[in-house]
Short mmCIF file of C-alpha atoms and ligand atoms in Angstrom, two decimals:
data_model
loop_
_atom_site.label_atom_id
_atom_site.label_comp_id
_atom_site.label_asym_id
_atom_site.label_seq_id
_atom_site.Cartn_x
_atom_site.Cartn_y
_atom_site.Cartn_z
CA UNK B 1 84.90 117.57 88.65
CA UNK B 2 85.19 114.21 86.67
CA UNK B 3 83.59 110.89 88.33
CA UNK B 4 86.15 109.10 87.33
CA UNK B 5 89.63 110.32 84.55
CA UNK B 6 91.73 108.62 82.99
CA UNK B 7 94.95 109.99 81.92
CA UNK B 8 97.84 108.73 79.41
CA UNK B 9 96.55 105.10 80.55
CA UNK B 10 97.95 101.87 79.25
CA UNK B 11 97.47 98.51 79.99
CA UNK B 12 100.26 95.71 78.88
CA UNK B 13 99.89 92.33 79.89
CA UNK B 14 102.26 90.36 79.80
CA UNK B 15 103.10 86.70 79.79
CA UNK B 16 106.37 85.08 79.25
CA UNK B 17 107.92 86.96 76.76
CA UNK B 18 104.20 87.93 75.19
CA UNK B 19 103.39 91.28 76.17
CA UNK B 20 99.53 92.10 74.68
CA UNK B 21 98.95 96.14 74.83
CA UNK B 22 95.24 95.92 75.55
CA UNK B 23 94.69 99.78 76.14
CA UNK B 24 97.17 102.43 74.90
CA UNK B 25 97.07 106.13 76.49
CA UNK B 26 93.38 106.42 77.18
CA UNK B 27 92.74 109.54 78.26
CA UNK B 28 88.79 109.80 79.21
CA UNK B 29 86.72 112.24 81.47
CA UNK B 30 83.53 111.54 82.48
CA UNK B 31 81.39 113.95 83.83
CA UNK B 32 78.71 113.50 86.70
CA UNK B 33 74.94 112.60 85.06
CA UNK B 34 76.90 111.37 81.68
CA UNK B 35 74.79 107.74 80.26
CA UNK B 36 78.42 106.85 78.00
CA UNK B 37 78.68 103.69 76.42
CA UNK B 38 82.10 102.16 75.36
CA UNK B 39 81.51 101.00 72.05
CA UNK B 40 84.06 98.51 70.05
CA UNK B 41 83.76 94.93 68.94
CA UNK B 42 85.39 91.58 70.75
CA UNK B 43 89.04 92.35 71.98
CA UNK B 44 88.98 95.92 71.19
CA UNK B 45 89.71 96.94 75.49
CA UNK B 46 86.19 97.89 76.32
CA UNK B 47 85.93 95.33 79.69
CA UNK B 48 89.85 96.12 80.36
CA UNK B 49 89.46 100.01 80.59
CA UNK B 50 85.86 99.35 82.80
CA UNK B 51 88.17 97.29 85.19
CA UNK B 52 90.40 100.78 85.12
CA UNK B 53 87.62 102.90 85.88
CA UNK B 54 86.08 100.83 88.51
CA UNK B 55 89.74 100.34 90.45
CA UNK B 56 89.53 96.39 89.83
CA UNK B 57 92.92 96.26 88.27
CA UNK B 58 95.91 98.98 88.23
CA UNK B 59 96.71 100.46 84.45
CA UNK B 60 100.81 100.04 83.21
CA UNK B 61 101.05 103.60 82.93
CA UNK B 62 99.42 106.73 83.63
CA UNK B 63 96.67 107.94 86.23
CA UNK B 64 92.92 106.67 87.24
CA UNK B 65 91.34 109.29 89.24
CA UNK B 66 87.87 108.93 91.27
CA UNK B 67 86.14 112.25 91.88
CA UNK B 68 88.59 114.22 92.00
CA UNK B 69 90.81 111.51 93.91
CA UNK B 70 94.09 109.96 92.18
CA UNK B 71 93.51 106.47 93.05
CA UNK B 72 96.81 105.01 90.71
CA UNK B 73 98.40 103.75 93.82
CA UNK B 74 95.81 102.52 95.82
CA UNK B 75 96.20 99.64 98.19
CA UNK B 76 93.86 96.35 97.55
CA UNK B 77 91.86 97.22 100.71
CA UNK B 78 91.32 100.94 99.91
CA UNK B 79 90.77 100.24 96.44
CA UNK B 80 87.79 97.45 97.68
CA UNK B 81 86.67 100.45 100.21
CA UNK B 82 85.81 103.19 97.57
CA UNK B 83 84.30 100.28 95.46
CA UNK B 84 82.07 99.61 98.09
CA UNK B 85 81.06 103.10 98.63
CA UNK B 86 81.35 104.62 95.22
CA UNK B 87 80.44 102.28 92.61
CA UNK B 88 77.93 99.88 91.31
CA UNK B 89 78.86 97.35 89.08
CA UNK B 90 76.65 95.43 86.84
CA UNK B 91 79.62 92.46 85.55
CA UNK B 92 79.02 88.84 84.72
CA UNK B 93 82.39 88.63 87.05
CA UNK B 94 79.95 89.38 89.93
CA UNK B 95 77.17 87.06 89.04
CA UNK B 96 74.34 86.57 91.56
CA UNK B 97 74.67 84.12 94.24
CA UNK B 98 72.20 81.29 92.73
CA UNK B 99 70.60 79.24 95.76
CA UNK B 100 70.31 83.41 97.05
CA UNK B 101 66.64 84.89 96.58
CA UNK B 102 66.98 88.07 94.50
CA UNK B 103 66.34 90.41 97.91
CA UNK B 104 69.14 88.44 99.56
CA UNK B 105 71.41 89.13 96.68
CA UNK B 106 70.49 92.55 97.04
CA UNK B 107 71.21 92.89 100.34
CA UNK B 108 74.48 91.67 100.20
CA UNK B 109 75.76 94.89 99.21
CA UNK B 110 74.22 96.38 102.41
CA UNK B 111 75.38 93.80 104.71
CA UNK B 112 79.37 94.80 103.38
CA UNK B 113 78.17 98.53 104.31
CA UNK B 114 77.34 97.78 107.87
CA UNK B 115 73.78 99.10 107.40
CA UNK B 116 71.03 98.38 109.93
CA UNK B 117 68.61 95.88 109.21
CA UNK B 118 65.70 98.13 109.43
CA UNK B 119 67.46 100.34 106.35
CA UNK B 120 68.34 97.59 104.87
CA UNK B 121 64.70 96.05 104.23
CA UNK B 122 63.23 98.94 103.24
CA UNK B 123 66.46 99.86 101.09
CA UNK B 124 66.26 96.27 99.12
CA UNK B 125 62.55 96.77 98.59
CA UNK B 126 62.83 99.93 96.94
CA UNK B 127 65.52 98.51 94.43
CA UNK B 128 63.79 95.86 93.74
CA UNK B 129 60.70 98.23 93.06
CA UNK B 130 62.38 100.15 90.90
CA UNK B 131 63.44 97.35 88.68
CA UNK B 132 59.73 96.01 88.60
CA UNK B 133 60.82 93.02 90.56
CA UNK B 134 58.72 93.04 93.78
CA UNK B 135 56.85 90.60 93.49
CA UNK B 136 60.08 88.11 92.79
CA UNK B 137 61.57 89.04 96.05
CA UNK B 138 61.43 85.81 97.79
CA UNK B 139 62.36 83.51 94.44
CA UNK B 140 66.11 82.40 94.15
CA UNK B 141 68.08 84.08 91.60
CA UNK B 142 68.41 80.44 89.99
CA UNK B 143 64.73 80.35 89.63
CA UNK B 144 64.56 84.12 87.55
CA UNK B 145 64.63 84.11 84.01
CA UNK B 146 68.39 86.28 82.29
CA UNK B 147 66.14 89.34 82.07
CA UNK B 148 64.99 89.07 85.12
CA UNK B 149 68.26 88.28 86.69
CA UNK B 150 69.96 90.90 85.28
CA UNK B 151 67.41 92.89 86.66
CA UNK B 152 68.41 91.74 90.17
CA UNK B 153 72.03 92.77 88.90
CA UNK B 154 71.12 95.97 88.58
CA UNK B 155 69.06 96.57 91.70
CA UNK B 156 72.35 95.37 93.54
CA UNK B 157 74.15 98.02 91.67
CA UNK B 158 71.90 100.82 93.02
CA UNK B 159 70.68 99.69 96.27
CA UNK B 160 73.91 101.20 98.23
CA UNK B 161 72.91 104.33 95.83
CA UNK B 162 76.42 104.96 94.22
CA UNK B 163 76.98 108.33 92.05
CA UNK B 164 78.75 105.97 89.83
CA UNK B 165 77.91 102.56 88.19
CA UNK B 166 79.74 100.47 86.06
CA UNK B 167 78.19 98.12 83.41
CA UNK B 168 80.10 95.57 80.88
CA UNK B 169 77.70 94.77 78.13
CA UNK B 170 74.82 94.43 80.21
CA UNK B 171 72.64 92.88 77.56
CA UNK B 172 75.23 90.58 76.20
CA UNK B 173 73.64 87.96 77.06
CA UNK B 174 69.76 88.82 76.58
CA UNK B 175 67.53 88.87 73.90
CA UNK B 176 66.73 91.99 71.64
CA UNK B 177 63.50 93.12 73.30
CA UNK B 178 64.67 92.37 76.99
CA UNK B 179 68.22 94.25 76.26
CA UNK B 180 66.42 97.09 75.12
CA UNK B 181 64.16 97.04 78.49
CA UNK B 182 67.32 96.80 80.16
CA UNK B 183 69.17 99.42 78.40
CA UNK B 184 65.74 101.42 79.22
CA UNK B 185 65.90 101.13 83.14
CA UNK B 186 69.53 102.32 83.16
CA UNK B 187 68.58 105.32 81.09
CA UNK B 188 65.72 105.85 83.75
CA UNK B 189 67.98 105.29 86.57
CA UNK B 190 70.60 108.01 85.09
CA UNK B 191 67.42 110.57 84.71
CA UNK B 192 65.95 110.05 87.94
CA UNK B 193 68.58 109.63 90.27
CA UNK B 194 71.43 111.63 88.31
CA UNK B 195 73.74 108.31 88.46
CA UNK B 196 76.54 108.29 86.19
CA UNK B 197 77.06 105.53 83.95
CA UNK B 198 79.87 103.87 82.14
CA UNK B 199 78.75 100.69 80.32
CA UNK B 200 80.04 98.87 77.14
CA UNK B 201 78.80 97.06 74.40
CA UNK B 202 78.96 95.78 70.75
CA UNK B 203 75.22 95.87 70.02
CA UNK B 204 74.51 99.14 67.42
CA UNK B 205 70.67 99.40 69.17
CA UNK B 206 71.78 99.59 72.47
CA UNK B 207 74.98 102.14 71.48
CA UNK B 208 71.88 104.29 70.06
CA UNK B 209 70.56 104.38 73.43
CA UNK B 210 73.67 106.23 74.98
CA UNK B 211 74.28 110.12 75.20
CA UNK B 212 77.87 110.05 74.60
CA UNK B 213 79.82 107.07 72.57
CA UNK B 214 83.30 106.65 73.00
CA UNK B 215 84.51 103.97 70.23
CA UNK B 216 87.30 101.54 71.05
CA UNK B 217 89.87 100.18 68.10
CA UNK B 218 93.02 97.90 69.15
CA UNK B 219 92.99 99.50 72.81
CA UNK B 220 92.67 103.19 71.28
CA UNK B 221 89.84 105.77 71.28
CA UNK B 222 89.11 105.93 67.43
CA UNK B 223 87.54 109.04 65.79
CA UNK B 224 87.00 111.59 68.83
CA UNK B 225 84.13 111.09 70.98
CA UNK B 226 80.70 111.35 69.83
CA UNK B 227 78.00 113.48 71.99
CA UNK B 228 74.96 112.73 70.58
CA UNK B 229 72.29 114.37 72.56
CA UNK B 230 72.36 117.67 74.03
P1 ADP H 1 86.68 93.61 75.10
O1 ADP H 1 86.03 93.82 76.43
O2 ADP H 1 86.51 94.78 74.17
O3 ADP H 1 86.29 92.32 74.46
P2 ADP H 1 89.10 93.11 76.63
O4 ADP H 1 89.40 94.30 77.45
O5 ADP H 1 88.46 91.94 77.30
O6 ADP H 1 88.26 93.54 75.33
O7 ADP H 1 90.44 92.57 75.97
C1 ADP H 1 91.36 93.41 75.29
C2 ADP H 1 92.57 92.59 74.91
O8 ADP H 1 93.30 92.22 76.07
C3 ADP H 1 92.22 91.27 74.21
O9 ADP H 1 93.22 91.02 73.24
C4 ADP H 1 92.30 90.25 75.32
O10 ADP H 1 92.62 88.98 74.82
C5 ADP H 1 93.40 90.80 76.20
N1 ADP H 1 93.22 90.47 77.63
C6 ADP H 1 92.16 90.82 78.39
N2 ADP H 1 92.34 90.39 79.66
C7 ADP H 1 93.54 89.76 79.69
C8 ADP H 1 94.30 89.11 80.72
N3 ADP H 1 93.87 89.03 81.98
N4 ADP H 1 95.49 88.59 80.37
C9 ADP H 1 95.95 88.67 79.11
N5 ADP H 1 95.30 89.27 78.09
C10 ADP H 1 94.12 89.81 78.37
#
């Protein structure tokens, strides 16, 4: 069973009398444990097909499934429930809550999941552990340097531990070295925990980093998909 499918999708949006195809029949399976990176420069779809996948927005035409569920139709509120349950996003849409320390943002997730406070502590710590961030805990996100907050970014993405999480270029805005450490803890994430990931970027290093590159042109999947390691 896919994580998530995407069949004969297309997104048109439309203003006025300006329609703007953005994606044009997609049609994309991916696989539990896949590390797949949407590859394609500025414009090309890539943030517009993760908004598909992670049932933020409803494509033109065709289907989005979630494991194994057709979710095309969905309702706002069921849409925002199997969000909350089955996928992590790492966005700059869903920045962290500045004046929040990085455990509080962390918690957040938690707190939506009606989890008891005792699970929730020891939850938070272990995300934050696992993003070498323990010892910034109790700092506010303001305070954390882009690495590090992106580092909180991701800890929110696994702390409710979803089988699926979502990334749009989640180095854009870092440094070489620190993207590549960031790249890094997703690809340890996916090995240890078996958590599928569908992230995007422009940057050829980090594209290296991903098992499987699909490559975006004009809102189309250029070339066949590329399956790098074995
Ligand atoms: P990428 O993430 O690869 O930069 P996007 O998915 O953001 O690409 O954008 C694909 C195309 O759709 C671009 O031409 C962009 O201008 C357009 N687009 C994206 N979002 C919207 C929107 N909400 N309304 C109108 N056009 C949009």
């Amino acid at each position: 069973m896919s994580v998530v499918a995407l069949e004969g999708v297309s997104k048109i949006y439309r203003s006025g009398r300006v329609s703007l195809t953005a994606l044009d029949r997609i049609d994309l399976r991916v696989a539990a444990g896949e590390f797949t990176c949407i590859a394609g420069p500025s414009g090309s779809g890539k943030s517009t097909l993760l908004h598909l996948a992670g049932m933020l927005d409803s494509p033109s035409r065709g289907t989005v499934s979630l494991l194994g569920r057709d979710c095309t139709g969905l309702g706002r509120r069921e849409a925002a429930l199997l969000r909350r349950h089955h996928i992590g996003f790492v966005f700059q849409a869903f920045n962290l809550v500045p004046v929040l320390t990085a455990a509080e943002n962390v918690e957040y997730v938690l707190l939506l999941q009606n989890r008891p406070g005792g699970e929730r502590r020891q939850r938070v710590r272990a995300a934050l552990e696992a993003v070498g961030l323990s010892a910034w805990a109790d700092h506010r996100a303001a305070d954390l340097s882009g690495g590090q907050q992106q580092r909180v970014a991701i800890a929110r993405a696994i702390v409710g531990r979803p089988p699926f999480i979502l990334a749009d270029e989640p180095t854009g805005s870092l440094d070489s070295a620190t993207g590549t450490a960031i790249i890094d803890l997703l690809l340890e994430i996916n090995r240890s925990q078996g958590t599928t990931f569908l992230f995007s970027s422009h940057d050829p290093r980090i594209i290296a980093r991903a098992g499987r590159v699909i490559r975006l042109v004009d809102g189309r999947i250029s070339g066949g998909d590329n399956r790098s390691h074995g």
